[in-house]
Coordinates of C-alpha atoms and ligand atoms in Angstrom, one line a residue:
M1168 CA 0.0 0.0 0.0
L1169 CA 1.2 3.4 -0.8
D1170 CA 1.0 6.3 1.7
Q1171 CA -1.3 9.2 1.1
K1172 CA 1.6 11.7 0.4
T1173 CA 3.1 9.4 -2.2
I1174 CA -0.3 9.0 -3.9
E1175 CA -0.8 12.8 -3.9
I1176 CA 2.7 13.4 -5.5
V1177 CA 2.2 10.8 -8.1
K1178 CA -1.3 11.9 -9.1
S1179 CA -0.4 15.6 -9.2
T1180 CA 2.6 14.9 -11.4
V1181 CA 0.8 12.7 -13.9
P1182 CA -0.1 15.7 -16.1
V1183 CA 3.6 16.9 -16.1
L1184 CA 4.8 13.5 -17.2
E1185 CA 2.0 13.2 -19.8
Q1186 CA 3.0 16.5 -21.3
H1187 CA 6.6 15.1 -21.6
G1188 CA 5.4 11.5 -22.3
E1189 CA 6.8 10.9 -25.6
A1190 CA 10.2 12.7 -24.7
I1191 CA 10.5 10.6 -21.6
T1192 CA 9.8 7.3 -23.2
T1193 CA 11.9 7.9 -26.2
K1194 CA 14.8 8.7 -23.8
F1195 CA 13.7 5.6 -21.7
Y1196 CA 14.0 3.2 -24.6
Q1197 CA 17.4 4.8 -25.7
L1198 CA 18.8 4.3 -22.3
M1199 CA 17.3 0.7 -21.8
F1200 CA 18.4 -0.7 -25.1
G1201 CA 21.9 0.9 -24.6
N1202 CA 22.3 -1.0 -21.3
H1203 CA 20.2 -4.1 -22.3
P1204 CA 20.5 -4.7 -26.0
E1205 CA 19.2 -8.3 -25.3
L1206 CA 15.7 -6.8 -25.0
L1207 CA 15.8 -6.0 -28.7
N1208 CA 15.1 -9.7 -29.0
I1209 CA 11.5 -9.0 -27.7
F1210 CA 10.6 -5.5 -28.9
N1211 CA 9.4 -4.8 -32.4
H1212 CA 12.0 -2.7 -34.1
A1213 CA 9.5 -1.2 -36.6
N1214 CA 7.2 -0.1 -33.9
Q1215 CA 10.1 1.6 -32.1
K1216 CA 11.2 3.4 -35.4
Q1217 CA 7.6 4.7 -35.9
G1218 CA 7.2 5.7 -32.2
R1219 CA 4.1 3.5 -31.9
Q1220 CA 5.4 1.6 -28.9
Q1221 CA 6.6 4.7 -27.3
R1222 CA 3.0 6.2 -27.2
A1223 CA 1.4 2.9 -26.1
L1224 CA 3.7 2.3 -23.1
A1225 CA 3.8 6.0 -22.1
S1226 CA 0.0 6.3 -22.0
A1227 CA -0.4 3.0 -20.1
V1228 CA 2.0 4.0 -17.3
Y1229 CA 0.3 7.4 -16.8
A1230 CA -3.2 5.9 -17.0
A1231 CA -2.1 3.4 -14.3
A1232 CA -0.6 6.1 -12.3
A1233 CA -3.7 8.2 -12.3
Y1234 CA -5.5 5.2 -10.8
I1235 CA -2.7 4.4 -8.5
D1236 CA -5.1 4.0 -5.4
N1237 CA -7.7 2.0 -7.3
L1238 CA -6.0 -0.2 -9.9
E1239 CA -8.9 -2.5 -9.7
A1240 CA -10.7 0.0 -11.9
I1241 CA -8.2 -0.5 -14.8
L1242 CA -7.9 -4.3 -14.5
P1243 CA -9.4 -4.9 -17.9
V1244 CA -6.7 -2.8 -19.5
V1245 CA -4.0 -4.4 -17.4
K1246 CA -5.4 -7.8 -18.6
Q1247 CA -5.3 -6.9 -22.2
I1248 CA -1.7 -5.7 -22.0
A1249 CA -0.8 -8.7 -19.9
H1250 CA -2.2 -11.1 -22.5
K1251 CA 0.3 -9.4 -25.0
H1252 CA 3.2 -9.6 -22.4
R1253 CA 2.5 -13.3 -21.7
S1254 CA 2.4 -14.1 -25.4
L1255 CA 5.7 -12.3 -25.8
G1256 CA 7.3 -14.0 -22.9
I1257 CA 7.7 -10.9 -20.6
K1258 CA 8.9 -12.1 -17.1
P1259 CA 9.1 -10.6 -13.6
E1260 CA 12.8 -10.0 -13.9
H1261 CA 12.1 -7.6 -16.8
Y1262 CA 10.1 -5.2 -14.7
P1263 CA 12.9 -3.7 -12.5
I1264 CA 14.8 -3.1 -15.8
V1265 CA 11.9 -1.0 -17.2
G1266 CA 11.4 0.7 -13.9
K1267 CA 15.0 1.7 -13.5
H1268 CA 15.2 3.2 -17.1
L1269 CA 11.9 4.9 -16.9
L1270 CA 13.1 6.8 -13.7
L1271 CA 16.4 7.6 -15.3
A1272 CA 14.5 9.1 -18.2
I1273 CA 12.1 11.1 -16.1
K1274 CA 15.1 12.7 -14.3
D1275 CA 16.9 13.3 -17.5
V1276 CA 14.0 15.0 -19.3
L1277 CA 12.6 16.9 -16.3
G1278 CA 16.0 17.9 -14.9
D1279 CA 15.7 19.9 -11.5
A1280 CA 11.9 19.7 -11.6
A1281 CA 12.2 16.0 -10.9
T1282 CA 13.0 16.3 -7.1
D1283 CA 14.2 13.4 -5.0
E1284 CA 10.6 13.4 -3.5
I1285 CA 9.0 13.1 -6.9
I1286 CA 11.4 10.3 -8.1
D1287 CA 10.9 8.4 -4.8
A1288 CA 7.2 8.6 -5.2
W1289 CA 7.2 7.3 -8.8
A1290 CA 9.6 4.5 -7.9
K1291 CA 7.1 3.3 -5.3
A1292 CA 4.2 3.8 -7.7
Y1293 CA 6.0 2.0 -10.5
G1294 CA 6.6 -0.9 -8.0
V1295 CA 2.8 -1.2 -7.3
I1296 CA 1.9 -1.0 -11.0
A1297 CA 4.5 -3.6 -11.9
D1298 CA 3.4 -6.0 -9.1
A1299 CA -0.2 -5.7 -10.6
F1300 CA 1.1 -6.8 -14.0
I1301 CA 3.4 -9.5 -12.6
G1302 CA 0.5 -11.0 -10.6
V1303 CA -1.9 -11.0 -13.5
E1304 CA 0.8 -12.4 -15.9
A1305 CA 1.7 -15.2 -13.4
E1306 CA -1.9 -16.3 -13.5
M1307 CA -1.9 -16.3 -17.3
Y1308 CA 1.4 -18.2 -17.5
A1309 CA 0.1 -20.9 -15.2
E1310 CA -3.2 -21.1 -17.2
A1311 CA -1.2 -21.3 -20.5
K1312 CA 0.8 -24.2 -19.1
N1313 CA -1.7 -26.1 -17.0
Q1314 CA -4.5 -26.3 -19.7
K1315 CA -4.8 -29.4 -21.7
G1316 CA -2.3 -29.4 -24.4
G1317 CA -0.8 -26.2 -22.9
W1318 CA 2.8 -24.9 -22.6
E1319 CA 4.4 -21.9 -20.8
D1320 CA 6.8 -20.1 -23.4
F1321 CA 7.6 -21.0 -27.0
R1322 CA 7.1 -24.5 -28.5
R1323 CA 8.2 -25.9 -31.8
F1324 CA 5.6 -26.2 -34.5
I1325 CA 6.2 -27.5 -38.1
V1326 CA 4.6 -25.8 -41.1
D1327 CA 2.4 -28.6 -42.3
K1328 CA 0.8 -26.7 -45.2
K1329 CA 1.3 -23.3 -46.8
I1330 CA -1.5 -22.1 -48.9
A1331 CA -1.8 -18.8 -50.9
E1332 CA -5.2 -17.3 -50.2
S1333 CA -4.8 -14.2 -52.4
D1334 CA -2.0 -12.2 -54.0
V1335 CA -1.0 -10.9 -50.6
I1336 CA -2.2 -13.3 -48.0
T1337 CA -0.9 -16.8 -47.3
S1338 CA -2.1 -19.3 -44.7
F1339 CA 0.2 -21.5 -42.7
Y1340 CA -1.1 -24.7 -41.0
L1341 CA 1.0 -25.3 -37.9
K1342 CA 1.4 -28.7 -36.1
P1343 CA 3.5 -29.3 -32.9
V1344 CA 6.7 -31.1 -33.6
D1345 CA 6.2 -33.3 -30.5
H1346 CA 2.9 -34.6 -31.9
K1347 CA 1.3 -34.0 -28.5
P1348 CA -2.2 -32.2 -28.1
I1349 CA -2.3 -28.5 -28.6
A1350 CA -4.1 -26.0 -26.3
D1351 CA -7.6 -25.0 -27.4
F1352 CA -8.3 -21.4 -28.0
R1353 CA -11.2 -18.9 -28.0
P1354 CA -12.1 -17.5 -31.5
G1355 CA -10.4 -14.1 -31.9
Q1356 CA -7.3 -15.1 -30.0
Y1357 CA -3.8 -14.9 -31.4
I1358 CA -0.4 -16.6 -31.1
S1359 CA 3.1 -15.1 -31.2
I1360 CA 5.8 -16.4 -33.6
K1361 CA 9.4 -15.9 -32.6
L1362 CA 11.7 -16.0 -35.7
E1363 CA 15.4 -16.4 -35.8
I1364 CA 16.5 -15.2 -39.2
E1365 CA 19.9 -16.4 -40.3
G1366 CA 22.5 -13.6 -40.3
E1367 CA 20.4 -11.4 -38.0
K1368 CA 21.5 -10.4 -34.5
F1369 CA 18.0 -10.4 -32.9
T1370 CA 15.0 -12.5 -32.9
H1371 CA 11.6 -11.1 -34.1
I1372 CA 8.3 -11.7 -32.4
R1373 CA 4.9 -10.9 -34.0
Q1374 CA 1.4 -11.8 -33.3
Y1375 CA -1.0 -13.6 -35.7
S1376 CA -4.7 -14.2 -35.1
L1377 CA -5.9 -17.8 -35.5
S1378 CA -8.0 -17.9 -38.6
D1379 CA -9.7 -21.3 -38.3
A1380 CA -12.1 -22.7 -35.8
P1381 CA -10.9 -24.1 -32.5
G1382 CA -10.8 -27.8 -31.9
K1383 CA -8.5 -28.9 -34.7
D1384 CA -5.2 -30.6 -34.4
Y1385 CA -3.4 -27.6 -36.0
Y1386 CA -3.3 -23.9 -35.7
R1387 CA -3.9 -21.8 -38.9
I1388 CA -2.6 -18.3 -39.3
S1389 CA -3.1 -16.2 -42.5
V1390 CA -0.4 -13.6 -43.1
K1391 CA -0.5 -10.6 -45.2
R1392 CA 2.7 -9.6 -46.9
E1393 CA 3.5 -6.1 -45.7
A1394 CA 5.2 -4.1 -48.5
G1395 CA 7.2 -1.1 -47.2
M1396 CA 6.5 1.2 -50.1
L1397 CA 9.0 4.0 -49.2
N1398 CA 9.9 2.2 -46.0
P1399 CA 11.7 -1.1 -45.4
D1400 CA 9.4 -4.2 -46.2
G1401 CA 7.8 -5.8 -43.2
K1402 CA 10.4 -8.0 -41.7
V1403 CA 8.4 -11.1 -40.5
S1404 CA 5.6 -11.2 -42.9
N1405 CA 7.9 -11.1 -46.0
Y1406 CA 10.2 -13.7 -44.4
L1407 CA 7.2 -16.1 -43.8
H1408 CA 6.0 -15.6 -47.4
D1409 CA 9.5 -15.8 -49.1
S1410 CA 11.4 -18.2 -46.9
V1411 CA 9.3 -20.3 -44.7
E1412 CA 8.2 -23.4 -46.6
E1413 CA 6.3 -26.5 -45.6
G1414 CA 8.4 -28.6 -43.3
E1415 CA 10.1 -25.5 -41.6
I1416 CA 10.0 -25.2 -37.9
L1417 CA 8.5 -22.1 -36.1
Q1418 CA 8.4 -21.2 -32.5
I1419 CA 5.0 -20.4 -31.2
S1420 CA 3.6 -19.1 -27.8
A1421 CA 0.2 -20.5 -26.6
P1422 CA -3.0 -18.7 -27.8
A1423 CA -3.7 -15.4 -26.0
G1424 CA -5.9 -12.3 -26.1
D1425 CA -9.1 -11.0 -24.8
F1426 CA -10.8 -10.1 -28.2
V1427 CA -13.0 -13.2 -28.1
L1428 CA -16.4 -14.0 -29.3
D1429 CA -18.9 -14.4 -26.4
T1430 CA -20.6 -17.7 -27.2
N1431 CA -22.8 -17.4 -24.0
K1432 CA -24.7 -14.7 -25.8
E1433 CA -27.4 -15.5 -28.3
T1434 CA -27.7 -11.9 -29.8
P1435 CA -27.2 -11.6 -33.5
V1436 CA -23.5 -11.1 -34.3
V1437 CA -22.0 -8.8 -36.9
L1438 CA -18.4 -9.4 -38.0
L1439 CA -16.7 -6.7 -39.9
S1440 CA -13.3 -6.7 -41.4
G1441 CA -11.0 -4.8 -43.7
G1442 CA -8.2 -6.6 -45.5
V1443 CA -6.2 -9.0 -43.4
G1444 CA -8.3 -8.0 -40.3
L1445 CA -10.6 -10.9 -41.5
T1446 CA -8.5 -13.5 -39.7
P1447 CA -10.2 -13.4 -36.2
M1448 CA -13.5 -13.0 -37.9
M1449 CA -13.0 -16.2 -39.8
S1450 CA -12.5 -18.0 -36.5
M1451 CA -15.6 -16.4 -35.0
L1452 CA -17.7 -17.1 -38.0
K1453 CA -16.7 -20.8 -38.1
T1454 CA -17.3 -21.1 -34.3
V1455 CA -20.9 -19.6 -34.5
V1456 CA -21.6 -22.2 -37.3
D1457 CA -20.0 -25.0 -35.3
V1458 CA -21.4 -24.3 -31.8
Q1459 CA -24.3 -21.9 -32.2
P1460 CA -26.1 -22.9 -35.5
E1461 CA -29.2 -21.0 -34.5
R1462 CA -27.4 -17.7 -34.0
K1463 CA -27.6 -15.1 -36.8
V1464 CA -24.3 -14.0 -38.0
T1465 CA -23.5 -11.3 -40.6
F1466 CA -20.0 -11.4 -42.1
I1467 CA -19.0 -8.1 -43.8
H1468 CA -15.6 -7.9 -45.5
A1469 CA -14.1 -5.0 -47.2
A1470 CA -11.2 -5.5 -49.7
Q1471 CA -9.7 -3.5 -52.4
N1472 CA -10.7 -6.1 -55.1
G1473 CA -10.8 -9.8 -55.8
N1474 CA -7.1 -10.2 -56.2
V1475 CA -6.5 -9.4 -52.6
H1476 CA -9.6 -10.9 -51.2
A1477 CA -8.5 -14.0 -49.1
L1478 CA -10.6 -16.9 -47.8
R1479 CA -13.7 -16.0 -50.0
D1480 CA -14.6 -19.6 -50.8
E1481 CA -14.8 -20.6 -47.1
V1482 CA -17.0 -17.6 -46.4
E1483 CA -19.2 -18.3 -49.5
E1484 CA -19.6 -21.9 -48.4
L1485 CA -20.7 -21.0 -45.0
A1486 CA -23.0 -18.2 -46.3
Q1487 CA -25.2 -21.0 -47.8
L1488 CA -26.4 -21.8 -44.3
E1489 CA -29.6 -20.2 -43.1
N1490 CA -28.1 -18.3 -40.2
V1491 CA -25.2 -16.8 -42.1
T1492 CA -25.3 -13.8 -44.3
S1493 CA -22.2 -12.4 -46.1
Y1494 CA -21.4 -9.1 -47.9
F1495 CA -18.3 -8.3 -49.8
F1496 CA -17.3 -4.6 -50.3
Y1497 CA -14.7 -3.8 -53.0
D1498 CA -13.5 -0.2 -53.3
S1499 CA -11.5 -0.8 -56.5
P1500 CA -13.1 -3.8 -58.2
T1501 CA -11.3 -5.2 -61.4
E1502 CA -13.1 -5.8 -64.6
E1503 CA -12.9 -9.6 -63.8
D1504 CA -14.7 -8.9 -60.4
R1505 CA -17.5 -7.1 -62.3
E1506 CA -17.9 -9.8 -64.9
N1507 CA -18.0 -12.6 -62.2
N1508 CA -20.2 -10.7 -59.7
R1509 CA -17.5 -11.2 -57.1
F1510 CA -18.7 -8.4 -54.7
D1511 CA -21.9 -7.1 -53.3
V1512 CA -21.2 -3.4 -52.9
E1513 CA -18.8 -1.2 -54.6
G1514 CA -17.1 1.4 -52.2
Y1515 CA -16.9 1.6 -48.5
V1516 CA -19.2 0.4 -45.6
T1517 CA -21.3 3.4 -44.6
R1518 CA -23.4 4.3 -41.6
Q1519 CA -26.6 4.3 -43.8
W1520 CA -25.9 0.9 -45.1
L1521 CA -25.3 -0.5 -41.7
E1522 CA -28.5 1.0 -40.5
E1523 CA -30.4 -0.6 -43.3
K1524 CA -28.8 -4.0 -43.4
V1525 CA -27.9 -5.1 -40.0
P1526 CA -29.8 -5.4 -36.7
V1527 CA -28.1 -2.4 -35.1
G1528 CA -30.5 -2.4 -32.2
E1529 CA -29.7 -5.8 -30.8
A1530 CA -26.5 -7.2 -32.4
D1531 CA -23.0 -7.5 -30.9
F1532 CA -20.3 -6.1 -33.2
Y1533 CA -16.8 -7.4 -33.6
F1534 CA -14.4 -5.6 -36.0
C1535 CA -10.8 -5.5 -37.1
G1536 CA -9.0 -3.9 -40.0
P1537 CA -6.7 -0.8 -40.8
V1538 CA -7.0 2.0 -38.2
P1539 CA -9.0 4.4 -40.6
F1540 CA -11.5 1.5 -41.3
M1541 CA -11.9 0.8 -37.5
K1542 CA -12.4 4.4 -36.8
A1543 CA -15.1 4.8 -39.3
I1544 CA -17.0 1.6 -38.1
N1545 CA -16.7 2.6 -34.5
G1546 CA -18.0 6.1 -35.3
F1547 CA -21.0 4.8 -37.2
L1548 CA -21.9 2.4 -34.4
L1549 CA -21.7 5.0 -31.8
D1550 CA -23.7 7.4 -34.0
L1551 CA -26.3 4.7 -34.4
G1552 CA -26.7 4.4 -30.7
V1553 CA -24.9 1.0 -30.2
N1554 CA -23.9 0.7 -26.6
E1555 CA -20.1 0.3 -26.1
D1556 CA -20.7 -3.0 -24.4
R1557 CA -21.9 -4.4 -27.8
I1558 CA -18.7 -3.1 -29.6
H1559 CA -15.6 -5.2 -29.7
F1560 CA -12.5 -4.7 -31.7
E1561 CA -8.8 -5.7 -32.1
F1562 CA -5.8 -3.9 -33.3
F1563 CA -3.1 -5.5 -35.4
G1564 CA -0.5 -3.3 -33.8
P1565 CA -0.1 -1.2 -30.6
K1566 CA -3.6 0.1 -29.5
A1567 CA -4.5 3.4 -30.9
A1568 CA -7.3 5.9 -30.1
L1569 CA -10.5 5.3 -32.2
V1570 CA -12.3 8.5 -31.1
Ligands
FAD135 C1 -3.2 -9.2 -31.9 C2 -2.6 -9.1 -33.3 C3 -3.0 -10.0 -34.3 C4 -2.5 -9.9 -35.6 N1 -3.0 -10.8 -36.6 C5 -2.5 -10.7 -37.8 C6 -2.9 -11.7 -38.8 O1 -3.9 -12.5 -38.5 N2 -2.5 -11.5 -40.1 C7 -1.5 -10.6 -40.3 O2 -1.1 -10.6 -41.5 N3 -1.0 -9.8 -39.5 C8 -1.5 -9.8 -38.1 N4 -1.0 -8.9 -37.2 C9 0.1 -8.1 -37.6 C10 1.4 -8.7 -37.4 O3 1.7 -9.0 -36.0 C11 2.6 -8.0 -37.9 O4 2.6 -6.7 -37.3 C12 2.6 -7.8 -39.4 O5 2.7 -9.1 -40.0 C13 3.8 -6.9 -39.9 O6 5.0 -7.5 -39.4 P1 6.3 -7.4 -40.2 O7 7.4 -7.9 -39.4 O8 6.1 -8.0 -41.5 O9 6.5 -5.9 -40.4 P2 7.4 -4.9 -39.5 O10 8.8 -5.2 -39.8 O11 7.1 -5.1 -38.0 O12 7.0 -3.4 -40.1 C14 5.7 -3.0 -39.7 C15 5.4 -1.9 -40.8 O13 6.3 -0.8 -40.6 C16 7.0 -0.5 -41.8 N5 8.4 -0.2 -41.4 C17 9.4 -1.0 -41.3 N6 10.6 -0.3 -40.9 C18 10.2 0.9 -40.9 C19 10.9 2.1 -40.7 N7 12.3 2.1 -40.4 N8 10.3 3.3 -40.8 C20 9.0 3.3 -41.1 N9 8.3 2.3 -41.3 C21 8.8 1.1 -41.2 C22 6.9 -1.7 -42.7 O14 7.0 -1.4 -44.0 C23 5.7 -2.3 -42.3 O15 4.5 -1.7 -43.0 C24 -1.5 -8.9 -35.9 C25 -1.1 -8.2 -34.9 C26 -1.6 -8.2 -33.7 C27 -1.1 -7.2 -32.6
HEM136 C1 4.2 -1.5 -15.7 C2 5.0 -1.7 -16.7 C3 4.5 -1.8 -18.2 C4 3.5 -1.2 -18.8 C5 2.5 -0.2 -18.3 C6 3.4 -1.7 -20.2 C7 2.6 -1.3 -21.2 C8 2.5 -1.8 -22.4 C9 1.5 -1.5 -23.5 C10 0.3 -0.5 -23.3 C11 1.8 -2.3 -24.6 C12 1.0 -2.3 -25.9 C13 0.0 -3.4 -25.8 C14 -0.9 -3.5 -27.0 O1 -0.8 -2.8 -27.9 O2 -1.7 -4.4 -27.0 C15 3.0 -3.1 -24.2 C16 3.5 -4.0 -25.1 C17 4.8 -4.4 -25.0 N1 5.5 -4.4 -23.9 FE1 5.0 -3.6 -22.0 N2 4.5 -2.6 -20.3 C18 5.2 -2.7 -19.2 C19 6.3 -3.5 -18.9 C20 6.9 -4.2 -19.9 C21 8.2 -4.9 -19.5 C22 8.8 -5.0 -18.2 C23 8.6 -5.4 -20.8 C24 9.8 -6.2 -21.1 C25 11.0 -5.7 -20.9 C26 7.6 -5.0 -21.8 C27 7.7 -5.4 -23.1 C28 6.7 -5.2 -24.0 C29 6.8 -5.5 -25.4 C30 7.9 -6.2 -26.1 C31 5.5 -5.1 -26.0 C32 5.1 -5.3 -27.5 C33 5.8 -4.2 -28.2 C34 5.9 -4.2 -29.6 O3 5.8 -5.3 -30.2 O4 6.4 -3.2 -30.1 N3 6.6 -4.2 -21.2 N4 3.3 -2.8 -23.0

């Protein structure tokens, strides 16, 4: 428990740190990676370069500090981050390293304004926040390990099948090298892959949502090749596409994540995806079909055109069922798409279209896609009066603000 004085100092200095948030965390990473280059095995270097991880960590620390005397209130946020940490293999011994360098960075950026009293208070507060994360993560590690077919860190899987699903998306079917059972998962969850690329100094870890229904003897992921345009090409996605063939071994952590379909509910469910954001939606769609065959489900997918539209046959087959409806939106259909009636609507999903076509008043909505797509969908749903407890979404990168 923190004393009242410490709580007051921390709460009153949150705005100051927020103001310098990005400068402090940029400094923090510089110092930490300087002293602990081994941590570059865990952090995503592209996120670092784009400043995305800086913002995510900064805002989480300040949000937690603002609730330092009532961390229970932000438990759902702690859990969401803890899922990611557990999937990456973050351990208790990592926390003091982050704490030490965060304090050094605060001192460095704030200079004399960071008095000993302030630094002491933040050291104590960080300890309390870190303990909250460590506690939640310990439970998650135990759960990952003790479940049937479970394991704690990374386990070796063989690429059993590699299937091109579109010009840019390829599926990998992964089976455990030890031939033992694999942990079940909830539709919407992801795994992390840890890659060792020959000639590279550090390992690379990325998350991929499971794109098939639970209950199989394999995990399927479907990966989009991230072309860099003016920037370097995406490291892991291109390596998977170009260099990982059937028979290759990958290291995988057990399924994680709190973006999951609630199968205790019987409300209609609307699954919306843009581009490769369709992967968790596929798993959810197949799950509804398997375990809730009476539940109404609408699958809405937006793609540029038929060339980059993955897994369409699987969706079309399921859409024959009475409880399933699907709509494909193409914003730049090709001539071939037009000739073969490959899409339902030309253009983007709009508020008016949603109002007319889906049961906005009662459905649960799940969506994933590029951030502008997610912002638009979230805005339409809020505008249409959909309560936030019926809105669920996943980011394929560090969390960003949608409103
Ligand atoms: C929960 C979750 C689930 C996910 N599920 C899926 C999924 O099902 N399928 C899927 O395909 N992806 C999924 N992702 C995304 C995936 O984890 C990777 O982020 C994605 O594959 C890109 O990784 P990469 O290594 O190829 O690109 P990175 O090397 O991480 O690069 C990311 C982007 O940054 C750009 N970049 C690289 N270096 C720089 C630089 N120096 N300056 C500026 N820009 C740069 C790259 O061009 C690229 O566009 C998911 C992510 C999360 C968090
Ligand atoms: C109390 C301390 C911490 C807080 C508040 C925190 C917060 C966060 C947040 C908000 C994210 C983004 C989550 C998401 O987008 O879903 C994140 C991701 C991550 N965290 Fe932490 N974190 C803490 C401690 C640590 C520690 C100790 C480590 C290991 C040294 C660590 C390593 C990572 C990594 C590697 C990622 C993914 C980053 C990426 O891929 O770029 N974190 N953390």
